[in-house]
């Protein structure tokens, strides 16, 4: 019991150290999301040739709100598939705030952001090219409740109908069920979100502490991680596909503790699009298109993850 209390105390202290800085970072992120969400929806570059670049840059803002908004725009045919995939790949959800709160990881943070930004742009353009090659027809939105009405309509009639539907805005909630496009700044949400993420970090610290100090031992764990180096990117991608902020917290914390390689970190976070994937499956009823998007996230992420492991 004494060893468990020591692990618990150490985990609480480690979590408490980063709590103040974590709150400041989340407050600033919330402010950016509040200022930019509506302007982002009206951006004229969302569908053009530069859309993957714009998408990747906006995806670097570590908030699930942008992936949710972009998925909604994509379902309404107001965002290119290249921009959507660029946003998904570039976003890091909780990784950036957690790494900022750990000063020793700042170098890794810059490397992570740079790789994901460039990778998001490249895969965004590749996706646009492959989409034209595979589907061979312009993208047409199929809305769930109106799909039976669209089957005999022309593209222009469909687009006109969708524009009329835009007056009925859908309210999307972020990971803490806050409205990501609210007209008033939510002062309470950064605090609640900070406490929620801190709770995840505390739990992971306790579990990892028990593994290294009580259950397995540090030397045995290091040997296991060295032996499983080739499986780490695959496992990280599986965790990253979980549509919850806990996934990015888990991947980032395991990396900071030495439990994951940098290649696995990049691979897991490249597929981690937060709640965006849930909105995609819910609103975009084109199953083949959704499978294409998932493939363009998973396959390139595995490739870059394993490539970084060999460097």
Short mmCIF file of C-alpha atoms in Angstrom, two decimals:
data_model
loop_
_atom_site.label_atom_id
_atom_site.label_comp_id
_atom_site.label_asym_id
_atom_site.label_seq_id
_atom_site.Cartn_x
_atom_site.Cartn_y
_atom_site.Cartn_z
CA UNK A 1 0.00 0.00 0.00
CA UNK A 2 2.90 2.34 0.76
CA UNK A 3 4.18 2.07 -2.82
CA UNK A 4 0.74 2.87 -4.24
CA UNK A 5 0.48 5.98 -2.04
CA UNK A 6 3.91 7.11 -3.21
CA UNK A 7 2.87 6.67 -6.87
CA UNK A 8 -0.38 8.56 -6.23
CA UNK A 9 1.42 11.43 -4.49
CA UNK A 10 4.00 11.69 -7.27
CA UNK A 11 1.27 11.70 -9.93
CA UNK A 12 -0.70 14.40 -8.11
CA UNK A 13 2.40 16.59 -7.74
CA UNK A 14 3.39 16.18 -11.41
CA UNK A 15 -0.15 17.04 -12.55
CA UNK A 16 -0.44 20.02 -10.20
CA UNK A 17 2.80 21.49 -11.56
CA UNK A 18 1.40 21.91 -15.06
CA UNK A 19 -2.16 22.91 -14.06
CA UNK A 20 -1.68 26.74 -13.96
CA UNK A 21 0.12 26.91 -17.32
CA UNK A 22 -2.38 24.48 -18.81
CA UNK A 23 -5.24 26.78 -17.83
CA UNK A 24 -3.56 29.84 -19.39
CA UNK A 25 -2.98 27.94 -22.64
CA UNK A 26 -6.58 26.69 -22.80
CA UNK A 27 -7.90 30.17 -22.09
CA UNK A 28 -5.88 31.58 -25.02
CA UNK A 29 -7.00 28.72 -27.28
CA UNK A 30 -10.64 29.34 -26.36
CA UNK A 31 -10.18 33.03 -27.20
CA UNK A 32 -8.70 32.15 -30.62
CA UNK A 33 -11.56 29.75 -31.34
CA UNK A 34 -14.15 32.36 -30.29
CA UNK A 35 -12.59 35.06 -32.49
CA UNK A 36 -11.96 32.88 -35.54
CA UNK A 37 -14.80 30.33 -35.75
CA UNK A 38 -17.33 32.49 -37.60
CA UNK A 39 -14.69 34.16 -39.83
CA UNK A 40 -13.33 30.70 -40.72
CA UNK A 41 -16.73 29.59 -41.99
CA UNK A 42 -16.85 32.59 -44.36
CA UNK A 43 -13.32 32.16 -45.70
CA UNK A 44 -13.31 32.32 -49.51
CA UNK A 45 -10.20 30.12 -49.78
CA UNK A 46 -11.92 27.01 -48.43
CA UNK A 47 -12.56 25.44 -51.82
CA UNK A 48 -9.81 26.76 -54.09
CA UNK A 49 -6.40 25.42 -54.99
CA UNK A 50 -4.95 26.91 -51.83
CA UNK A 51 -7.53 25.25 -49.56
CA UNK A 52 -5.19 22.49 -48.20
CA UNK A 53 -2.71 25.18 -47.12
CA UNK A 54 -5.45 27.19 -45.39
CA UNK A 55 -6.84 24.03 -43.81
CA UNK A 56 -3.48 22.87 -42.48
CA UNK A 57 -2.74 26.30 -40.98
CA UNK A 58 -6.10 26.44 -39.22
CA UNK A 59 -5.72 22.83 -38.09
CA UNK A 60 -2.62 23.82 -36.13
CA UNK A 61 -4.90 25.59 -33.63
CA UNK A 62 -5.24 22.87 -30.96
CA UNK A 63 -9.02 22.86 -30.61
CA UNK A 64 -11.56 20.23 -31.64
CA UNK A 65 -13.91 23.08 -32.63
CA UNK A 66 -12.20 23.69 -35.97
CA UNK A 67 -12.38 20.06 -37.05
CA UNK A 68 -16.08 20.05 -36.13
CA UNK A 69 -16.78 23.25 -38.08
CA UNK A 70 -14.77 22.06 -41.10
CA UNK A 71 -16.60 18.73 -41.17
CA UNK A 72 -19.92 20.58 -41.15
CA UNK A 73 -18.75 22.80 -44.02
CA UNK A 74 -17.55 19.75 -45.96
CA UNK A 75 -20.94 18.06 -45.54
CA UNK A 76 -22.52 21.19 -47.08
CA UNK A 77 -20.06 21.17 -50.00
CA UNK A 78 -18.41 24.40 -48.82
CA UNK A 79 -15.00 22.91 -48.09
CA UNK A 80 -12.73 20.92 -50.39
CA UNK A 81 -11.80 17.38 -49.44
CA UNK A 82 -8.14 18.42 -49.50
CA UNK A 83 -8.77 21.14 -46.91
CA UNK A 84 -10.75 18.76 -44.69
CA UNK A 85 -8.01 16.13 -44.65
CA UNK A 86 -5.36 18.83 -44.12
CA UNK A 87 -7.29 20.06 -41.06
CA UNK A 88 -7.64 16.53 -39.70
CA UNK A 89 -3.93 15.76 -40.10
CA UNK A 90 -2.62 19.12 -38.83
CA UNK A 91 -4.79 19.30 -35.72
CA UNK A 92 -3.18 18.01 -32.54
CA UNK A 93 -6.10 18.43 -30.14
CA UNK A 94 -4.64 18.29 -26.59
CA UNK A 95 -1.03 17.55 -27.54
CA UNK A 96 0.10 21.16 -27.96
CA UNK A 97 -1.20 22.47 -24.58
CA UNK A 98 0.25 19.47 -22.74
CA UNK A 99 3.65 19.80 -24.43
CA UNK A 100 3.72 23.57 -23.82
CA UNK A 101 3.13 22.85 -20.14
CA UNK A 102 6.24 20.60 -20.21
CA UNK A 103 9.12 22.97 -21.13
CA UNK A 104 11.55 20.10 -21.77
CA UNK A 105 9.41 18.99 -24.73
CA UNK A 106 9.32 22.33 -26.59
CA UNK A 107 11.82 21.14 -29.20
CA UNK A 108 9.69 18.08 -29.91
CA UNK A 109 6.62 20.32 -30.07
CA UNK A 110 8.07 22.48 -32.85
CA UNK A 111 9.10 19.36 -34.76
CA UNK A 112 5.60 17.90 -34.32
CA UNK A 113 3.83 21.05 -35.54
CA UNK A 114 6.18 21.46 -38.51
CA UNK A 115 5.83 17.85 -39.65
CA UNK A 116 2.04 17.82 -39.27
CA UNK A 117 1.69 21.17 -41.07
CA UNK A 118 3.75 20.09 -44.09
CA UNK A 119 2.28 16.58 -44.05
CA UNK A 120 -1.27 17.96 -43.90
CA UNK A 121 -0.67 20.19 -46.93
CA UNK A 122 0.95 17.39 -48.97
CA UNK A 123 -1.72 14.78 -48.19
CA UNK A 124 -4.41 17.41 -48.74
CA UNK A 125 -3.25 17.95 -52.33
CA UNK A 126 -2.73 14.22 -52.87
CA UNK A 127 -6.30 13.62 -51.66
CA UNK A 128 -7.71 16.15 -54.11
CA UNK A 129 -5.89 14.46 -56.99
CA UNK A 130 -6.84 10.92 -55.96
CA UNK A 131 -10.46 11.93 -55.39
CA UNK A 132 -10.76 13.16 -58.99
CA UNK A 133 -9.03 10.02 -60.25
CA UNK A 134 -11.13 7.55 -58.23
CA UNK A 135 -14.59 9.15 -58.21
CA UNK A 136 -14.30 10.84 -61.66
CA UNK A 137 -17.30 13.08 -60.95
CA UNK A 138 -17.71 16.40 -59.10
CA UNK A 139 -18.63 15.97 -55.47
CA UNK A 140 -22.39 16.16 -54.73
CA UNK A 141 -23.67 16.40 -51.18
CA UNK A 142 -26.24 13.84 -50.12
CA UNK A 143 -28.09 15.12 -47.08
CA UNK A 144 -29.71 12.47 -44.90
CA UNK A 145 -33.22 13.81 -44.48
CA UNK A 146 -33.35 15.21 -48.01
CA UNK A 147 -31.55 12.41 -49.89
CA UNK A 148 -34.73 11.15 -51.50
CA UNK A 149 -35.45 14.64 -52.78
CA UNK A 150 -32.03 15.03 -54.44
CA UNK A 151 -31.96 11.93 -56.63
CA UNK A 152 -33.63 13.59 -59.64
CA UNK A 153 -32.29 17.12 -59.15
CA UNK A 154 -29.49 18.88 -61.01
CA UNK A 155 -26.32 20.02 -59.24
CA UNK A 156 -27.42 23.65 -59.34
CA UNK A 157 -30.78 22.81 -57.80
CA UNK A 158 -29.07 20.82 -55.05
CA UNK A 159 -26.67 23.64 -54.25
CA UNK A 160 -29.53 26.14 -54.20
CA UNK A 161 -31.45 23.90 -51.81
CA UNK A 162 -28.40 23.58 -49.53
CA UNK A 163 -27.89 27.34 -49.49
CA UNK A 164 -31.47 27.74 -48.33
CA UNK A 165 -30.80 25.17 -45.60
CA UNK A 166 -27.85 27.23 -44.32
CA UNK A 167 -30.29 29.56 -42.59
CA UNK A 168 -30.98 26.66 -40.24
CA UNK A 169 -27.60 26.46 -38.55
CA UNK A 170 -26.70 23.26 -36.76
CA UNK A 171 -25.24 23.76 -33.31
CA UNK A 172 -22.19 21.58 -32.83
CA UNK A 173 -20.76 20.88 -29.42
CA UNK A 174 -17.10 20.49 -28.63
CA UNK A 175 -15.62 17.77 -26.44
CA UNK A 176 -17.06 19.38 -23.30
CA UNK A 177 -20.42 19.98 -25.03
CA UNK A 178 -19.76 23.72 -25.40
CA UNK A 179 -21.12 25.46 -28.50
CA UNK A 180 -18.10 25.95 -30.76
CA UNK A 181 -19.73 28.81 -32.66
CA UNK A 182 -21.14 30.72 -29.70
CA UNK A 183 -21.66 34.49 -30.04
CA UNK A 184 -20.63 35.05 -26.43
CA UNK A 185 -17.32 34.08 -24.87
CA UNK A 186 -17.66 31.22 -22.40
CA UNK A 187 -15.41 32.11 -19.47
CA UNK A 188 -16.16 28.87 -17.62
CA UNK A 189 -15.32 26.41 -20.39
CA UNK A 190 -11.48 26.85 -20.36
CA UNK A 191 -11.47 26.05 -16.64
CA UNK A 192 -13.72 23.02 -17.01
CA UNK A 193 -11.74 21.76 -19.99
CA UNK A 194 -8.46 22.27 -18.15
CA UNK A 195 -9.74 20.26 -15.16
CA UNK A 196 -11.03 17.51 -17.46
CA UNK A 197 -7.70 17.14 -19.27
CA UNK A 198 -5.81 17.32 -15.97
CA UNK A 199 -7.92 14.44 -14.69
CA UNK A 200 -6.95 12.38 -17.76
CA UNK A 201 -3.28 13.26 -17.20
CA UNK A 202 -3.51 12.30 -13.53
CA UNK A 203 -5.04 8.91 -14.37
CA UNK A 204 -2.36 8.18 -16.99
CA UNK A 205 0.39 9.26 -14.58
CA UNK A 206 -0.96 6.92 -11.90
CA UNK A 207 -1.23 3.96 -14.27
CA UNK A 208 2.22 4.53 -15.78
CA UNK A 209 3.70 5.02 -12.29
CA UNK A 210 2.24 1.70 -11.14
CA UNK A 211 3.61 -0.03 -14.23
CA UNK A 212 7.15 1.32 -13.84
CA UNK A 213 7.48 1.21 -10.04
CA UNK A 214 5.22 -1.66 -8.90
CA UNK A 215 3.80 -4.02 -11.52
CA UNK A 216 6.52 -4.48 -14.14
CA UNK A 217 9.56 -2.37 -13.37
CA UNK A 218 11.38 0.30 -15.37
CA UNK A 219 14.04 -1.97 -16.88
CA UNK A 220 11.51 -4.59 -18.02
CA UNK A 221 9.33 -1.83 -19.49
CA UNK A 222 12.23 -0.34 -21.45
CA UNK A 223 13.09 -3.77 -22.87
CA UNK A 224 9.46 -4.30 -23.86
CA UNK A 225 9.22 -0.90 -25.57
CA UNK A 226 12.46 -1.52 -27.47
CA UNK A 227 11.12 -4.88 -28.66
CA UNK A 228 7.75 -3.39 -29.69
CA UNK A 229 9.17 -0.37 -31.53
CA UNK A 230 7.77 -1.60 -34.85
CA UNK A 231 4.27 -1.97 -33.42
CA UNK A 232 4.12 1.44 -31.76
CA UNK A 233 2.95 3.52 -34.78
CA UNK A 234 0.16 1.02 -35.47
CA UNK A 235 -0.99 1.01 -31.83
CA UNK A 236 -0.82 4.83 -31.72
CA UNK A 237 -2.96 5.08 -34.87
CA UNK A 238 -5.58 2.75 -33.34
CA UNK A 239 -5.69 4.91 -30.20
CA UNK A 240 -5.70 8.11 -32.27
CA UNK A 241 -8.82 7.05 -34.16
CA UNK A 242 -10.82 7.12 -30.92
CA UNK A 243 -12.97 10.29 -31.29
CA UNK A 244 -12.26 11.70 -27.85
CA UNK A 245 -9.74 14.16 -26.41
CA UNK A 246 -8.59 11.39 -24.04
CA UNK A 247 -6.91 9.70 -27.03
CA UNK A 248 -4.56 12.61 -27.75
CA UNK A 249 -3.88 13.03 -24.02
CA UNK A 250 -2.93 9.35 -23.75
CA UNK A 251 -0.64 9.42 -26.80
CA UNK A 252 1.10 12.65 -25.73
CA UNK A 253 1.59 11.61 -22.12
CA UNK A 254 2.99 8.22 -23.12
CA UNK A 255 5.49 10.00 -25.39
CA UNK A 256 6.53 12.44 -22.66
CA UNK A 257 7.06 9.52 -20.27
CA UNK A 258 9.19 7.68 -22.79
CA UNK A 259 6.57 5.06 -23.56
CA UNK A 260 6.17 5.96 -27.25
CA UNK A 261 8.61 6.88 -30.00
CA UNK A 262 8.35 10.21 -31.82
CA UNK A 263 7.23 8.36 -34.95
CA UNK A 264 4.37 6.77 -33.02
CA UNK A 265 3.44 10.18 -31.56
CA UNK A 266 3.22 11.73 -35.05
CA UNK A 267 1.29 8.77 -36.49
CA UNK A 268 -1.25 8.72 -33.66
CA UNK A 269 -1.84 12.47 -33.70
CA UNK A 270 -2.12 12.66 -37.51
CA UNK A 271 -5.24 10.46 -37.43
CA UNK A 272 -6.64 12.05 -34.28
CA UNK A 273 -9.24 14.49 -35.60
CA UNK A 274 -11.21 14.77 -32.37
CA UNK A 275 -14.98 14.89 -32.76
CA UNK A 276 -14.68 15.72 -36.46
CA UNK A 277 -14.82 12.05 -37.48
CA UNK A 278 -18.08 11.52 -35.57
CA UNK A 279 -19.66 14.50 -37.32
CA UNK A 280 -18.35 13.21 -40.67
CA UNK A 281 -20.00 9.79 -40.30
CA UNK A 282 -23.17 11.37 -38.96
CA UNK A 283 -23.67 14.07 -41.60
CA UNK A 284 -21.94 12.80 -44.72
CA UNK A 285 -23.97 9.84 -45.98
CA UNK A 286 -21.61 8.97 -48.83
CA UNK A 287 -20.02 5.83 -47.35
CA UNK A 288 -17.40 5.45 -50.10
CA UNK A 289 -16.32 9.04 -49.60
CA UNK A 290 -16.00 8.53 -45.84
CA UNK A 291 -13.93 5.38 -46.39
CA UNK A 292 -11.69 7.35 -48.76
CA UNK A 293 -11.16 10.02 -46.07
CA UNK A 294 -10.33 7.42 -43.40
CA UNK A 295 -7.88 5.73 -45.78
CA UNK A 296 -6.19 9.07 -46.52
CA UNK A 297 -5.70 9.56 -42.79
CA UNK A 298 -4.62 6.06 -41.75
CA UNK A 299 -2.31 4.92 -44.56
CA UNK A 300 -0.14 8.09 -44.85
CA UNK A 301 0.00 8.38 -41.03
CA UNK A 302 1.37 4.85 -40.73
CA UNK A 303 3.91 5.56 -43.47
CA UNK A 304 5.22 8.74 -41.83
CA UNK A 305 5.19 7.11 -38.39
CA UNK A 306 7.34 4.17 -39.48
CA UNK A 307 9.57 6.43 -41.58
CA UNK A 308 10.33 8.59 -38.53
CA UNK A 309 11.06 5.47 -36.48
CA UNK A 310 13.80 4.50 -38.93
CA UNK A 311 15.42 7.95 -38.96
#
